[in-house]
PDB file of C-alpha atoms in Angstrom:
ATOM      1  CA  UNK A 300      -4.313   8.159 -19.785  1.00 95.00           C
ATOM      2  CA  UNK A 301      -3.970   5.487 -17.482  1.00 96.00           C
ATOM      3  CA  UNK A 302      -2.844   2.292 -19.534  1.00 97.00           C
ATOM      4  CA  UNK A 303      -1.273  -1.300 -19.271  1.00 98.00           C
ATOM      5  CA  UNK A 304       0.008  -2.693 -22.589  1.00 98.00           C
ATOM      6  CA  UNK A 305       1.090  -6.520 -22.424  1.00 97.00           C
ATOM      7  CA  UNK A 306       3.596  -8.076 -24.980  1.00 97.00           C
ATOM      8  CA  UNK A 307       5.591 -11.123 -25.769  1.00 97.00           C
ATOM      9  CA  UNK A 308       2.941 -13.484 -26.681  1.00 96.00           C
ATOM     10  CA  UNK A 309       2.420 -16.271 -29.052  1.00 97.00           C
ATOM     11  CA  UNK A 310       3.458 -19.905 -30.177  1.00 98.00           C
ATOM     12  CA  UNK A 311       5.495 -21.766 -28.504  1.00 97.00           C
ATOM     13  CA  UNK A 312       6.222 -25.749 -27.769  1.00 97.00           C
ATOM     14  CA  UNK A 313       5.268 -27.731 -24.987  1.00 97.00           C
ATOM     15  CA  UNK A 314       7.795 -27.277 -22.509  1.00 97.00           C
ATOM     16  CA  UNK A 315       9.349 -24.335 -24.188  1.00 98.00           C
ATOM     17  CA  UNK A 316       9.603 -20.834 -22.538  1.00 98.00           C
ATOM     18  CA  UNK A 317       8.063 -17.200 -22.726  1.00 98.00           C
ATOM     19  CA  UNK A 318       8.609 -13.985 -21.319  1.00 98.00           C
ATOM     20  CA  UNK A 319       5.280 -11.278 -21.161  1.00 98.00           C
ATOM     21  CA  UNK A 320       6.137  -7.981 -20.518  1.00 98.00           C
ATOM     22  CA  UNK A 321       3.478  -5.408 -19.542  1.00 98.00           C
ATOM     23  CA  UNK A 322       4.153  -1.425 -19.519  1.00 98.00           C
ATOM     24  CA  UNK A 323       2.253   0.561 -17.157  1.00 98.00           C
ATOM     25  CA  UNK A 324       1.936   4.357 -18.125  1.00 97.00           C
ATOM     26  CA  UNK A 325      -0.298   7.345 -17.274  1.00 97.00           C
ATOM     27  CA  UNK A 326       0.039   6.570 -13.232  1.00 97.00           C
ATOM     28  CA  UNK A 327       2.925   5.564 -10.340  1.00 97.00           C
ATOM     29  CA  UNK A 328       3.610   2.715 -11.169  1.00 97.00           C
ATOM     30  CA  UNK A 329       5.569   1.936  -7.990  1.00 97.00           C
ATOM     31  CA  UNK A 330       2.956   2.056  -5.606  1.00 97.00           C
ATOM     32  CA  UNK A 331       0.496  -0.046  -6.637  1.00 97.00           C
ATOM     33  CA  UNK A 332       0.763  -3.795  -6.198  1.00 97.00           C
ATOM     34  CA  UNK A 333       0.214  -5.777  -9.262  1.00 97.00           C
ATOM     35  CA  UNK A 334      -1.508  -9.500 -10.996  1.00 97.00           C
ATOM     36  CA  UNK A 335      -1.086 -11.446 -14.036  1.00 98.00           C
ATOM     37  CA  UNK A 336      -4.882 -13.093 -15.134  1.00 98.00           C
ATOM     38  CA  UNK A 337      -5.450 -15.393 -17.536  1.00 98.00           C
ATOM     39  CA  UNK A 338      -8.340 -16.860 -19.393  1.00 98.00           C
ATOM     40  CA  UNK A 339      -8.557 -19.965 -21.698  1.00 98.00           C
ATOM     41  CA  UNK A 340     -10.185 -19.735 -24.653  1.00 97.00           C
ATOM     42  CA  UNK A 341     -13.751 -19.826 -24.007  1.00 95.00           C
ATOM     43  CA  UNK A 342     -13.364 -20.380 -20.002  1.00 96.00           C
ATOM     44  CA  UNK A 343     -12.996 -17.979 -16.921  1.00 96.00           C
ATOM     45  CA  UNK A 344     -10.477 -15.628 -15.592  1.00 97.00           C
ATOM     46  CA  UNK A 345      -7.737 -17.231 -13.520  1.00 97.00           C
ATOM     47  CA  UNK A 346      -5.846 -15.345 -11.719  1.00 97.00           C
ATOM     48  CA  UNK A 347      -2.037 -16.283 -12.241  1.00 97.00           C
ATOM     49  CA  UNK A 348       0.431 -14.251  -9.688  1.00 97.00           C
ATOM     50  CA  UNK A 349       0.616 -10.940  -7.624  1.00 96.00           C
ATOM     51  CA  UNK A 350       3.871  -8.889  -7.108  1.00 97.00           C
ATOM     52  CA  UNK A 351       3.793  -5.647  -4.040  1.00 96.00           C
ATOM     53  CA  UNK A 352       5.074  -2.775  -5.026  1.00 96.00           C
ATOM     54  CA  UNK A 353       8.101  -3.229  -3.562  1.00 95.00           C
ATOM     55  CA  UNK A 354       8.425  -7.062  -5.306  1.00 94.00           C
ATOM     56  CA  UNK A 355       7.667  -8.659  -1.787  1.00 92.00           C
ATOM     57  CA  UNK A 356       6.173 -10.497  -0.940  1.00 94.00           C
ATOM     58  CA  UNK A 357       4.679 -12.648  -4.024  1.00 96.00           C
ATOM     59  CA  UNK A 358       2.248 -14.990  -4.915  1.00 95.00           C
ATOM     60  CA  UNK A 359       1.390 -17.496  -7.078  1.00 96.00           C
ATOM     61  CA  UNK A 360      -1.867 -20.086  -8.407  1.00 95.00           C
ATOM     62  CA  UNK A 361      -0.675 -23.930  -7.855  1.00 94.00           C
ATOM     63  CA  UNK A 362      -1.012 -24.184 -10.873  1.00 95.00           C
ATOM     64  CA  UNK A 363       1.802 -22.433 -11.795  1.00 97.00           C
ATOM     65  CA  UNK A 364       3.985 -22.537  -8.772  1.00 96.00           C
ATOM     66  CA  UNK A 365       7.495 -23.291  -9.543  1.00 97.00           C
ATOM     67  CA  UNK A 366       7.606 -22.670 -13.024  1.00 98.00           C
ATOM     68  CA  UNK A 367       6.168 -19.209 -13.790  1.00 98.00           C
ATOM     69  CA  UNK A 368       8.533 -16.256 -12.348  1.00 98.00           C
ATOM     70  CA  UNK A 369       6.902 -12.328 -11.807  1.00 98.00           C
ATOM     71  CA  UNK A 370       8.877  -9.290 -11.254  1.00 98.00           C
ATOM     72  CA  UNK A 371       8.864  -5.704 -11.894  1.00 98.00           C
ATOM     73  CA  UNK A 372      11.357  -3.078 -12.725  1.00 98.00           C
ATOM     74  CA  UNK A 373       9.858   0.033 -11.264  1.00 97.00           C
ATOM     75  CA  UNK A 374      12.554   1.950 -12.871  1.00 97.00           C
ATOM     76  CA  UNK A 375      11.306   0.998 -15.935  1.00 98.00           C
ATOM     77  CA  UNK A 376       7.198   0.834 -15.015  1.00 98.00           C
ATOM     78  CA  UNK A 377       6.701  -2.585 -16.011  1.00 98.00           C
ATOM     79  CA  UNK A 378       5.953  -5.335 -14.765  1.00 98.00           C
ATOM     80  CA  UNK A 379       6.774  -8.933 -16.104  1.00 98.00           C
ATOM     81  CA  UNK A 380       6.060 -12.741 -16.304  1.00 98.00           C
ATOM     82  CA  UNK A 381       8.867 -15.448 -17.212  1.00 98.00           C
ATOM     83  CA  UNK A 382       7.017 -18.777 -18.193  1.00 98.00           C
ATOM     84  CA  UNK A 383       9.132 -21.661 -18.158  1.00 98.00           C
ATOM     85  CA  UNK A 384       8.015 -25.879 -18.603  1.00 98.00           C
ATOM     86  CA  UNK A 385       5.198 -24.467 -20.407  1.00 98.00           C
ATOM     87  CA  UNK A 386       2.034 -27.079 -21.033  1.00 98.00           C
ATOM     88  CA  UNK A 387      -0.970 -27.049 -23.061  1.00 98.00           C
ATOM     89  CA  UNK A 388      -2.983 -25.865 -20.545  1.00 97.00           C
ATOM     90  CA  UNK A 389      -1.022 -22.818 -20.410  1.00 98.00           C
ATOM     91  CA  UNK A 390      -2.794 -21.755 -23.626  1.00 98.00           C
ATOM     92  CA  UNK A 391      -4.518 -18.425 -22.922  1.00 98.00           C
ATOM     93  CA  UNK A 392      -5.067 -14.517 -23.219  1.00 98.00           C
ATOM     94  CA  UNK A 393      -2.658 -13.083 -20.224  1.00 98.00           C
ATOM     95  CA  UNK A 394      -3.731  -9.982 -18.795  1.00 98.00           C
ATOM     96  CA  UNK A 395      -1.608  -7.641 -16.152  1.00 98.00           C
ATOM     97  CA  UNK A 396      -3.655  -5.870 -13.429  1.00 98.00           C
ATOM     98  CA  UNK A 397      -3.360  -3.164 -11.232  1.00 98.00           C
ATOM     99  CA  UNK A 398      -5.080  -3.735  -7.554  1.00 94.00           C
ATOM    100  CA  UNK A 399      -7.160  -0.976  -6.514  1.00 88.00           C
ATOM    101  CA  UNK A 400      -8.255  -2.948  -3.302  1.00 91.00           C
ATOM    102  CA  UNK A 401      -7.184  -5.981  -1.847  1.00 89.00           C
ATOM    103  CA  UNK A 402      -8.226  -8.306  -4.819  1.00 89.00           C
ATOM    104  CA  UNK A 403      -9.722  -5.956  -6.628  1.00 96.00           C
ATOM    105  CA  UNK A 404      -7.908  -5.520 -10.636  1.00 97.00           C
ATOM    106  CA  UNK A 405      -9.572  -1.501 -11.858  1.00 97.00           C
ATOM    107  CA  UNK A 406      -7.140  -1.411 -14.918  1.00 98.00           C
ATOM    108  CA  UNK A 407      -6.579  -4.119 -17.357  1.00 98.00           C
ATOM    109  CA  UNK A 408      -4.055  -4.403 -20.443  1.00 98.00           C
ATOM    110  CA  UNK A 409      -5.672  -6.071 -23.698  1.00 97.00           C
ATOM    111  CA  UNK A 410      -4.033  -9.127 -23.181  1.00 97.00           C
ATOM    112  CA  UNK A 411      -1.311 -11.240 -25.021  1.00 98.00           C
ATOM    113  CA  UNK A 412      -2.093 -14.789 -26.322  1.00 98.00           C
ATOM    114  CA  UNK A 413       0.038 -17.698 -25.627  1.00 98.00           C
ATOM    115  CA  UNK A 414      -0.396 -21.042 -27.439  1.00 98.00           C
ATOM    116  CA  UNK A 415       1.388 -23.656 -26.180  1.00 98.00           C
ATOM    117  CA  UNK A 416       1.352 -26.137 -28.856  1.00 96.00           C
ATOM    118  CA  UNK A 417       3.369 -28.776 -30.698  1.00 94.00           C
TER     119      UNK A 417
ATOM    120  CA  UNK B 194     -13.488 -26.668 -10.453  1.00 53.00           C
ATOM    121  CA  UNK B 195     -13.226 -22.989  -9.598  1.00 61.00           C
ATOM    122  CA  UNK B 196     -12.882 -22.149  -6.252  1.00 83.00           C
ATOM    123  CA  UNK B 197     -16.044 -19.452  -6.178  1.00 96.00           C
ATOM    124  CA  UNK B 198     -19.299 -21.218  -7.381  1.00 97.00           C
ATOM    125  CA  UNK B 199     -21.646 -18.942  -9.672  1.00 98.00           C
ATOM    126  CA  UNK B 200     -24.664 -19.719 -11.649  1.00 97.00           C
ATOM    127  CA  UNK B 201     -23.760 -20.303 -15.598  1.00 97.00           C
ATOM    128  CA  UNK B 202     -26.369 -18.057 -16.659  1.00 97.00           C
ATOM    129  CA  UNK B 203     -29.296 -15.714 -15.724  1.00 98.00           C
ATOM    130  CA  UNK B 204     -31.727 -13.825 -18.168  1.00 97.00           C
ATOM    131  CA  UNK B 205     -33.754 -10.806 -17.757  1.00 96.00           C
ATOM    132  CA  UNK B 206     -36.291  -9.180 -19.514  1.00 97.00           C
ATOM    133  CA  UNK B 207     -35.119  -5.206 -19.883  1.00 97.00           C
ATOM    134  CA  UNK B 208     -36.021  -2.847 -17.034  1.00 97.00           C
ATOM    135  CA  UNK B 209     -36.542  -5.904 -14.400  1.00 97.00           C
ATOM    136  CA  UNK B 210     -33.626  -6.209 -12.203  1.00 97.00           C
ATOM    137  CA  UNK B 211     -31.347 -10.019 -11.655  1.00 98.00           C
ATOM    138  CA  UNK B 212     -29.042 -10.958  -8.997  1.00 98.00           C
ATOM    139  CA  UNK B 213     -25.999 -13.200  -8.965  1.00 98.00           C
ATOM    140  CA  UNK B 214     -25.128 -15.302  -6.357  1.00 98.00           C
ATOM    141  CA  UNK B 215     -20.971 -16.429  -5.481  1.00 98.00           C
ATOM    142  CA  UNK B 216     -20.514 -19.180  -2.618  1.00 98.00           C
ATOM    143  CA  UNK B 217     -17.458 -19.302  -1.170  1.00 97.00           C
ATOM    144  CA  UNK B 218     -16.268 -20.221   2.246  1.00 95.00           C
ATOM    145  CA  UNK B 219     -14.753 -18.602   5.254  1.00 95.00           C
ATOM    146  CA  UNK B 220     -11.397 -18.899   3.428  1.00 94.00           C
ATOM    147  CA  UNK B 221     -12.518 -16.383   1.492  1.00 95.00           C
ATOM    148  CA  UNK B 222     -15.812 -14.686   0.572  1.00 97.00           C
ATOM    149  CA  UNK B 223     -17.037 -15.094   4.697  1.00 96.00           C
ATOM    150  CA  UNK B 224     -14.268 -14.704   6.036  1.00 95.00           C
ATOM    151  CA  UNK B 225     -13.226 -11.093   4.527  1.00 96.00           C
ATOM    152  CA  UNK B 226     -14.694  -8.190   2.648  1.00 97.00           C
ATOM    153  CA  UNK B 227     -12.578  -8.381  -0.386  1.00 97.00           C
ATOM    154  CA  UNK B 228     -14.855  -9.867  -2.734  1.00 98.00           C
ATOM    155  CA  UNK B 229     -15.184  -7.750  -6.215  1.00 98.00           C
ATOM    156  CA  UNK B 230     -17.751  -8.481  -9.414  1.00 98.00           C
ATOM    157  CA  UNK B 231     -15.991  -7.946 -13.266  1.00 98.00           C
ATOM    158  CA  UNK B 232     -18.003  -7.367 -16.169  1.00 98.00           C
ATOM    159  CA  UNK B 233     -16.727  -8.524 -19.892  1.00 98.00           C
ATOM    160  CA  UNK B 234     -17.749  -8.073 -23.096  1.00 98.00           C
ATOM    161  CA  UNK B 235     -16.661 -10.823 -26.057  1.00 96.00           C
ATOM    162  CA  UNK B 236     -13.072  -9.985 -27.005  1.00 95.00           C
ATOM    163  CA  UNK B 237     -12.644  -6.938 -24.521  1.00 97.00           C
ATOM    164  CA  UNK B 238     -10.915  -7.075 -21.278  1.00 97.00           C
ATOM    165  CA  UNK B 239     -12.766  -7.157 -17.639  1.00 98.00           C
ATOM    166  CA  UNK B 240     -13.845  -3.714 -16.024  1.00 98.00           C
ATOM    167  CA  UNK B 241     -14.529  -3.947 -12.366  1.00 98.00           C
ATOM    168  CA  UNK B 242     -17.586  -2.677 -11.116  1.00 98.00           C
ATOM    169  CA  UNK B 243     -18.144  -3.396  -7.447  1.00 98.00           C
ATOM    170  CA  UNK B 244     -14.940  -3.732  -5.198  1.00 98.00           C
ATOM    171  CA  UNK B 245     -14.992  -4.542  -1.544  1.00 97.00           C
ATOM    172  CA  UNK B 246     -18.428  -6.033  -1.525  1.00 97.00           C
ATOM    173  CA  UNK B 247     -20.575  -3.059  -1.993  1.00 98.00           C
ATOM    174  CA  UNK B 248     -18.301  -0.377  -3.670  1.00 97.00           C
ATOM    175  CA  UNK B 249     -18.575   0.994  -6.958  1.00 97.00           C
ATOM    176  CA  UNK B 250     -15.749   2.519  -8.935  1.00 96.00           C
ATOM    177  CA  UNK B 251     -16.048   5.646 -10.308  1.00 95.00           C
ATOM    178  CA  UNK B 252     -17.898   5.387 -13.756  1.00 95.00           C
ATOM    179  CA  UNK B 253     -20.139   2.697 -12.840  1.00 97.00           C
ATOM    180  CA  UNK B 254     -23.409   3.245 -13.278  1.00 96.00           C
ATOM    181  CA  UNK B 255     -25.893   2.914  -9.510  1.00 96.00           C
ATOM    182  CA  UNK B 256     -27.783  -0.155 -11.399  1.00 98.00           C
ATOM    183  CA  UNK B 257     -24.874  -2.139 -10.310  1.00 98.00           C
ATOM    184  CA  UNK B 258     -24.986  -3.123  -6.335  1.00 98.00           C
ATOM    185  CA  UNK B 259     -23.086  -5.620  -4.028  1.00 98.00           C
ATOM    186  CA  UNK B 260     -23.894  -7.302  -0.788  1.00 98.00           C
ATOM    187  CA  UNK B 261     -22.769 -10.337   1.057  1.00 98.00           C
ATOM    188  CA  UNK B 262     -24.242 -12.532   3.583  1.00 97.00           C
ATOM    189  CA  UNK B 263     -22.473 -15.657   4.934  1.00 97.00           C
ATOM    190  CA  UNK B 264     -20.183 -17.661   2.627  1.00 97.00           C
ATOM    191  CA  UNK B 265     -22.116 -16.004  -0.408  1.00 98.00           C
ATOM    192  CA  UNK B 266     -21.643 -12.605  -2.308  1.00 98.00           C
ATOM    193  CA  UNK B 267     -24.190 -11.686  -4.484  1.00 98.00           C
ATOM    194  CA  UNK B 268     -24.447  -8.707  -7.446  1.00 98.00           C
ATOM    195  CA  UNK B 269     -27.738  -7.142  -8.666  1.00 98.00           C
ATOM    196  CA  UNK B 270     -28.118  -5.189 -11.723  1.00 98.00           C
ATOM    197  CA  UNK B 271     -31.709  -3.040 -11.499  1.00 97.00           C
ATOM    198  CA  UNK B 272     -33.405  -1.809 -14.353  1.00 97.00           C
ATOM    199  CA  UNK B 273     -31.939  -4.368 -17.108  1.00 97.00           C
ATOM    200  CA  UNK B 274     -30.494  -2.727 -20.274  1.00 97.00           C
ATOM    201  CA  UNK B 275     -29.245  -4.708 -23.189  1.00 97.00           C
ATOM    202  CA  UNK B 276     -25.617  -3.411 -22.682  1.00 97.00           C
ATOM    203  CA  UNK B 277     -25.707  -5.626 -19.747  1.00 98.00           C
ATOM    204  CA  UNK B 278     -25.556  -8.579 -21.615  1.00 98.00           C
ATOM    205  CA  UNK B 279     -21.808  -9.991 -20.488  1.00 98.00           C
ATOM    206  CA  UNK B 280     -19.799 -12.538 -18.610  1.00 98.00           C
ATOM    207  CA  UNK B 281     -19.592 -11.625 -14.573  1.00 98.00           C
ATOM    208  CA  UNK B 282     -17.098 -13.053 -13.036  1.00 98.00           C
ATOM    209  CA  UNK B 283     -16.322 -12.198  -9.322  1.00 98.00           C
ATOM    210  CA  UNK B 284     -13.532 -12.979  -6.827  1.00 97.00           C
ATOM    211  CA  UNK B 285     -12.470 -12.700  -3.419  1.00 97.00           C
ATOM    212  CA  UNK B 286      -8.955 -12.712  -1.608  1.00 96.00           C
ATOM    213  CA  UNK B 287      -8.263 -15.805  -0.031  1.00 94.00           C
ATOM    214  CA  UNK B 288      -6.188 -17.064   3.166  1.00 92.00           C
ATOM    215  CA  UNK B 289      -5.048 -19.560   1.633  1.00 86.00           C
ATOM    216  CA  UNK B 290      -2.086 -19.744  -0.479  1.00 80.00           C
ATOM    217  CA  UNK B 291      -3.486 -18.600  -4.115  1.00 83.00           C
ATOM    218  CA  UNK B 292      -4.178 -15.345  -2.784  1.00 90.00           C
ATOM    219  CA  UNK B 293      -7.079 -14.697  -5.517  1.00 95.00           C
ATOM    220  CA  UNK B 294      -9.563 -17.059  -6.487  1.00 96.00           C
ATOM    221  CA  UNK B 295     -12.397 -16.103  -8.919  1.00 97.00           C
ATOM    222  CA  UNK B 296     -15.867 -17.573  -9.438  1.00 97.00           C
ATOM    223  CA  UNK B 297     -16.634 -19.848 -12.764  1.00 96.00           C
ATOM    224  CA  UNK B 298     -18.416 -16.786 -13.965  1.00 97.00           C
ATOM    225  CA  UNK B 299     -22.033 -16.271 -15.246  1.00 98.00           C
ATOM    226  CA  UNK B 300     -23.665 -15.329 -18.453  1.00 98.00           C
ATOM    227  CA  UNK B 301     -26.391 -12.782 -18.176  1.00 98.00           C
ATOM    228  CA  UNK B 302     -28.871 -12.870 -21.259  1.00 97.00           C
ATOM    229  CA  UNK B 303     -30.757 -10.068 -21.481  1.00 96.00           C
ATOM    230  CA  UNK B 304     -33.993 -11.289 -23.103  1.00 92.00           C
TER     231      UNK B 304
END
């Protein structure tokens, strides 16, 4: 079965760090290009960052530029997201993607909630 | 402000058939045929069910359909069933620097 799982969410203090993980299983995982999306509670998807397959080149929302870090190990088929300087408006569900087509996300994990809070 | 405008909400009776309109600009929606529609469900993840404009995935059923024209992608969903009821969100690659930008996303009541 093709499957993402995410992990490493939950609580943790304005301007604190986090590290999601997702594992990819059931396809090759080194060929496909990948995303991080993310969606506040109650509000729209956001898309967060894109890795290739081959971890170049990479992309990232302003509003995370310069303090959120993805890479992938396709040794290991996963694919990751280091969150530093985190803010309140951080707080969401995170959810890694696979891209079928340019843009397009056909697999989803379940997502991992991070609460940035004091 | 998302970057993709959609409607906040539509309604249909069952059987009768909506559409869903997402404005972009030539950045984006009119200037490439990347633009894909999600579905979600409270509490579940998003499924994709049209992909470079007009596509469907395998799995999804025909009542879904895509088209663009201009700056503006639209979805239509024929013959209305109640498990239609979601959020739709769609997106579009972008020129610009983000890459991906998605639409506010729209509520579809099924009445």
């Amino acid at each position: 079965e093709v499957q993402l799982v995410e992990s490493g969410g939950g609580l943790v203090q304005p301007g604190g760090s986090l590290r999601l993980s997702c594992a990819a299983s059931g396809f090759t995982f080194s060929t496909y290009t990948m995303n991080w999306v993310r969606q506040a509670p109650g509000k729209g998807l956001e898309w967060v960052s894109y890795i290739s397959s081959s971890s170049s080149p990479i992309y990232y929302a302003d509003s995370v530029k310069g303090r959120f870090t993805i890479s992938r190990d396709n040794a290991k088929n996963s694919l990751y997201l280091q969150m530093n300087s985190l803010r309140a408006e951080d707080t969401a569900v995170y959810y890694c993607a696979r891209d079928f087509s340019l843009a397009a996300f056909d697999i989803w994990g379940q997502g991992t909630m991070v609460t940035v809070s004091s | 402000q998302s970057a993709l405008t959609q409607p906040a909400s539509v309604s249909g009776s069952p059987g009768q058939s909506i559409t869903i309109s997402c404005t972009g600009t030539s950045s984006d929606v009119g200037g490439y045929n990347f633009v894909s529609w999600y579905q979600q469900h409270p509490g579940k993840a998003p499924k994709l069910m049209i992909y470079d404009v007009s596509n469907r995935p395998s799995g999804v059923s025909n009542r879904f359909s895509g088209s663009k024209s201009g700056n503006t992608a639209s979805l239509t969903i024929s013959g209305l069933q109640a498990e239609d009821e979601a959020d739709y969100y769609c997106s579009s690659y972008t020129s610009s620097s983000t890459h991906v930008v998605f639409g506010g996303g729209t509520k579809l009541t099924v009445l």
